[in-house]
mmCIF file of C-alpha atoms in Angstrom:
data_model
loop_
_atom_site.group_PDB
_atom_site.id
_atom_site.type_symbol
_atom_site.label_atom_id
_atom_site.label_comp_id
_atom_site.label_asym_id
_atom_site.label_seq_id
_atom_site.Cartn_x
_atom_site.Cartn_y
_atom_site.Cartn_z
ATOM 1 C CA UNK X 1075 88.419 112.799 108.909
ATOM 2 C CA UNK X 1076 89.317 116.395 108.209
ATOM 3 C CA UNK X 1077 91.991 116.934 105.529
ATOM 4 C CA UNK X 1078 94.301 118.726 107.990
ATOM 5 C CA UNK X 1079 94.017 116.166 110.777
ATOM 6 C CA UNK X 1080 97.229 114.578 111.945
ATOM 7 C CA UNK X 1081 97.714 110.909 111.070
ATOM 8 C CA UNK X 1082 98.093 110.150 114.795
ATOM 9 C CA UNK X 1083 94.461 111.140 115.514
ATOM 10 C CA UNK X 1084 92.137 108.158 115.908
ATOM 11 C CA UNK X 1085 88.577 107.485 116.984
ATOM 12 C CA UNK X 1086 88.715 105.239 120.030
ATOM 13 C CA UNK X 1087 85.744 103.995 121.993
ATOM 14 C CA UNK X 1088 83.579 106.662 120.320
ATOM 15 C CA UNK X 1089 85.945 109.585 120.998
ATOM 16 C CA UNK X 1090 88.610 111.281 118.902
ATOM 17 C CA UNK X 1091 92.004 111.037 120.600
ATOM 18 C CA UNK X 1092 94.649 113.593 119.657
ATOM 19 C CA UNK X 1093 97.726 113.160 121.882
ATOM 20 C CA UNK X 1094 98.841 109.797 120.546
ATOM 21 C CA UNK X 1095 102.368 110.537 119.356
ATOM 22 C CA UNK X 1096 103.927 108.415 122.132
ATOM 23 C CA UNK X 1097 101.575 105.505 121.536
ATOM 24 C CA UNK X 1098 102.115 105.823 117.778
ATOM 25 C CA UNK X 1099 105.904 105.701 118.175
ATOM 26 C CA UNK X 1100 105.834 102.583 120.348
ATOM 27 C CA UNK X 1101 103.391 100.811 118.013
ATOM 28 C CA UNK X 1102 105.503 101.810 114.987
ATOM 29 C CA UNK X 1103 108.716 100.415 116.492
ATOM 30 C CA UNK X 1104 107.038 97.085 117.235
ATOM 31 C CA UNK X 1105 105.274 96.909 113.849
ATOM 32 C CA UNK X 1106 101.801 97.169 115.350
ATOM 33 C CA UNK X 1107 98.817 99.505 115.139
ATOM 34 C CA UNK X 1108 97.941 102.060 117.794
ATOM 35 C CA UNK X 1109 94.570 100.368 118.228
ATOM 36 C CA UNK X 1110 96.210 96.992 118.997
ATOM 37 C CA UNK X 1111 98.622 98.665 121.412
ATOM 38 C CA UNK X 1112 95.730 100.360 123.238
ATOM 39 C CA UNK X 1113 93.815 97.067 123.518
ATOM 40 C CA UNK X 1114 96.843 95.226 124.937
ATOM 41 C CA UNK X 1115 97.901 98.125 127.156
ATOM 42 C CA UNK X 1116 94.411 98.470 128.647
ATOM 43 C CA UNK X 1117 94.296 94.717 129.415
ATOM 44 C CA UNK X 1118 97.715 94.731 131.101
ATOM 45 C CA UNK X 1119 97.362 94.617 134.890
ATOM 46 C CA UNK X 1120 98.530 97.790 136.650
ATOM 47 C CA UNK X 1121 99.341 99.626 133.424
ATOM 48 C CA UNK X 1122 99.312 103.416 133.150
ATOM 49 C CA UNK X 1123 96.578 103.197 130.489
ATOM 50 C CA UNK X 1124 93.832 104.672 132.669
ATOM 51 C CA UNK X 1125 96.074 107.609 133.601
ATOM 52 C CA UNK X 1126 96.577 108.483 129.924
ATOM 53 C CA UNK X 1127 93.284 107.434 128.281
ATOM 54 C CA UNK X 1128 90.420 108.681 130.460
ATOM 55 C CA UNK X 1129 86.944 110.063 129.934
ATOM 56 C CA UNK X 1130 87.262 110.066 126.148
ATOM 57 C CA UNK X 1131 90.471 112.122 126.234
ATOM 58 C CA UNK X 1132 94.138 111.294 125.809
ATOM 59 C CA UNK X 1133 96.755 112.926 128.018
ATOM 60 C CA UNK X 1134 100.282 113.648 126.910
ATOM 61 C CA UNK X 1135 102.861 110.981 127.696
ATOM 62 C CA UNK X 1136 106.267 110.969 129.360
ATOM 63 C CA UNK X 1137 109.136 108.508 129.644
ATOM 64 C CA UNK X 1138 107.382 106.419 132.332
ATOM 65 C CA UNK X 1139 104.316 106.081 130.098
ATOM 66 C CA UNK X 1140 106.415 105.090 127.062
ATOM 67 C CA UNK X 1141 108.283 102.551 129.202
ATOM 68 C CA UNK X 1142 104.964 101.081 130.346
ATOM 69 C CA UNK X 1143 103.765 100.813 126.726
ATOM 70 C CA UNK X 1144 107.019 99.099 125.687
ATOM 71 C CA UNK X 1145 106.372 96.454 128.367
ATOM 72 C CA UNK X 1146 103.294 95.348 126.382
ATOM 73 C CA UNK X 1147 105.759 93.971 123.818
ATOM 74 C CA UNK X 1148 108.289 92.752 126.412
ATOM 75 C CA UNK X 1149 110.737 95.300 125.006
ATOM 76 C CA UNK X 1150 113.858 96.455 126.815
ATOM 77 C CA UNK X 1151 113.725 100.257 127.313
ATOM 78 C CA UNK X 1152 116.896 102.159 128.218
ATOM 79 C CA UNK X 1153 117.151 105.834 129.269
ATOM 80 C CA UNK X 1154 118.730 107.920 126.510
ATOM 81 C CA UNK X 1155 120.933 110.387 128.405
ATOM 82 C CA UNK X 1156 123.213 107.847 130.168
ATOM 83 C CA UNK X 1157 123.968 106.220 126.814
ATOM 84 C CA UNK X 1158 125.279 109.550 125.493
ATOM 85 C CA UNK X 1159 127.235 110.416 128.643
ATOM 86 C CA UNK X 1160 130.896 111.157 127.992
ATOM 87 C CA UNK X 1161 133.151 110.410 131.002
ATOM 88 C CA UNK X 1162 135.929 112.705 129.761
ATOM 89 C CA UNK X 1163 133.795 115.846 129.485
ATOM 90 C CA UNK X 1164 131.457 114.609 132.240
ATOM 91 C CA UNK X 1165 128.434 115.618 130.217
ATOM 92 C CA UNK X 1166 125.981 114.300 127.660
ATOM 93 C CA UNK X 1167 127.516 114.677 124.203
ATOM 94 C CA UNK X 1168 125.277 114.476 121.182
ATOM 95 C CA UNK X 1169 126.814 114.218 117.731
ATOM 96 C CA UNK X 1170 125.800 112.574 114.466
ATOM 97 C CA UNK X 1171 128.510 109.915 114.852
ATOM 98 C CA UNK X 1172 127.641 108.991 118.461
ATOM 99 C CA UNK X 1173 123.934 108.912 117.650
ATOM 100 C CA UNK X 1174 124.436 106.787 114.522
ATOM 101 C CA UNK X 1175 126.451 104.244 116.561
ATOM 102 C CA UNK X 1176 123.599 103.905 119.071
ATOM 103 C CA UNK X 1177 121.068 103.406 116.262
ATOM 104 C CA UNK X 1178 122.775 100.115 115.411
ATOM 105 C CA UNK X 1179 121.563 98.561 118.677
ATOM 106 C CA UNK X 1180 118.608 100.726 119.704
ATOM 107 C CA UNK X 1181 115.414 102.244 118.394
ATOM 108 C CA UNK X 1182 115.071 105.897 119.449
ATOM 109 C CA UNK X 1183 111.938 107.673 120.614
ATOM 110 C CA UNK X 1184 112.914 111.330 120.892
ATOM 111 C CA UNK X 1185 111.064 114.309 122.319
ATOM 112 C CA UNK X 1186 110.992 117.286 119.986
ATOM 113 C CA UNK X 1187 108.962 120.374 119.134
ATOM 114 C CA UNK X 1188 106.741 120.719 116.069
ATOM 115 C CA UNK X 1189 104.563 123.225 114.275
ATOM 116 C CA UNK X 1190 100.947 122.780 115.353
ATOM 117 C CA UNK X 1191 99.860 123.483 111.785
ATOM 118 C CA UNK X 1192 102.198 121.341 109.677
ATOM 119 C CA UNK X 1193 103.680 118.912 112.200
ATOM 120 C CA UNK X 1194 107.185 119.720 110.940
ATOM 121 C CA UNK X 1195 110.065 119.853 113.410
ATOM 122 C CA UNK X 1196 110.997 123.351 114.564
ATOM 123 C CA UNK X 1197 113.036 125.023 117.308
ATOM 124 C CA UNK X 1198 109.965 125.988 119.333
ATOM 125 C CA UNK X 1199 106.441 124.683 119.302
ATOM 126 C CA UNK X 1200 104.296 121.844 120.547
ATOM 127 C CA UNK X 1201 106.054 119.000 122.456
ATOM 128 C CA UNK X 1202 105.930 115.796 120.411
ATOM 129 C CA UNK X 1203 107.468 112.301 120.173
ATOM 130 C CA UNK X 1204 109.160 111.010 116.997
ATOM 131 C CA UNK X 1205 111.190 107.925 116.052
ATOM 132 C CA UNK X 1206 114.743 108.596 114.913
ATOM 133 C CA UNK X 1207 115.394 106.213 112.008
ATOM 134 C CA UNK X 1208 118.748 107.145 110.436
ATOM 135 C CA UNK X 1209 121.652 109.539 110.877
ATOM 136 C CA UNK X 1210 124.100 110.380 108.100
ATOM 137 C CA UNK X 1211 127.170 112.300 109.211
ATOM 138 C CA UNK X 1212 128.484 115.110 106.966
ATOM 139 C CA UNK X 1213 131.433 116.673 108.758
ATOM 140 C CA UNK X 1214 132.099 116.867 112.472
ATOM 141 C CA UNK X 1215 128.743 118.092 113.743
ATOM 142 C CA UNK X 1216 126.655 118.171 110.604
ATOM 143 C CA UNK X 1217 124.571 115.699 108.720
ATOM 144 C CA UNK X 1218 121.076 114.500 107.974
ATOM 145 C CA UNK X 1219 118.478 112.604 109.939
ATOM 146 C CA UNK X 1220 115.484 110.598 108.879
ATOM 147 C CA UNK X 1221 112.648 110.453 111.381
ATOM 148 C CA UNK X 1222 109.251 108.796 111.448
ATOM 149 C CA UNK X 1223 106.774 111.458 112.495
ATOM 150 C CA UNK X 1224 103.413 110.262 113.878
ATOM 151 C CA UNK X 1225 101.872 113.644 113.015
ATOM 152 C CA UNK X 1226 102.309 112.976 109.294
ATOM 153 C CA UNK X 1227 102.432 109.187 109.637
ATOM 154 C CA UNK X 1228 105.490 109.062 107.403
ATOM 155 C CA UNK X 1229 109.259 109.398 107.284
ATOM 156 C CA UNK X 1230 110.729 112.887 106.999
ATOM 157 C CA UNK X 1231 114.233 114.169 106.281
ATOM 158 C CA UNK X 1232 115.863 117.009 108.267
ATOM 159 C CA UNK X 1233 119.336 118.441 108.606
ATOM 160 C CA UNK X 1234 121.162 117.516 111.805
ATOM 161 C CA UNK X 1235 120.888 121.183 112.813
ATOM 162 C CA UNK X 1236 117.077 121.269 112.345
ATOM 163 C CA UNK X 1237 116.770 118.036 114.314
ATOM 164 C CA UNK X 1238 118.977 119.154 117.200
ATOM 165 C CA UNK X 1239 117.318 122.580 117.473
ATOM 166 C CA UNK X 1240 113.929 120.869 117.640
ATOM 167 C CA UNK X 1241 115.082 118.252 120.150
ATOM 168 C CA UNK X 1242 117.228 120.378 122.448
ATOM 169 C CA UNK X 1243 117.803 119.317 125.140
ATOM 170 C CA UNK X 1244 117.813 115.733 123.847
ATOM 171 C CA UNK X 1245 115.254 113.716 125.790
ATOM 172 C CA UNK X 1246 113.881 110.308 125.015
ATOM 173 C CA UNK X 1247 113.951 106.562 125.339
ATOM 174 C CA UNK X 1248 116.003 103.879 123.662
ATOM 175 C CA UNK X 1249 114.495 100.474 122.990
ATOM 176 C CA UNK X 1250 116.943 97.650 122.479
ATOM 177 C CA UNK X 1251 116.656 96.112 119.013
ATOM 178 C CA UNK X 1252 115.871 92.426 118.992
ATOM 179 C CA UNK X 1253 118.598 90.253 117.566
ATOM 180 C CA UNK X 1254 117.361 88.244 114.569
#
């Protein structure tokens, strides 16, 4: 443990794994640990585990990999873009209000860019996965977002503008919330 290590770094099977933001997001949404997810994912027949975790390294993950991880928990993943498609403008429209409405029924894993030094969201930087937790609208296309960032292992608050600049173009996966 080095004081500047990201919270998402873990020692696994004798090796330090660094690219675990996707795994961390999925485990976080399902209230599990990354270690438990990796154990279950590895044991799952025909999973993408060996493609991502190989030779003591961890590869970056995409939507197909996240979807495969979600299947460990029997979750229902849904592509993000079609849910934000607007038939009138015939394009994907992203606004605080539309996003907040989707958060009622779905957990969001969103691709963004972060600083390699601090892990904070920024307009350009290292590709990274985060969990969008809350959206508070303040005007037509302004507001605040709360995200869970696996780099820091905690929730962080950003303006809608900071979030959108970091996540443009919006890319990610929705996971249907279970009804209690």
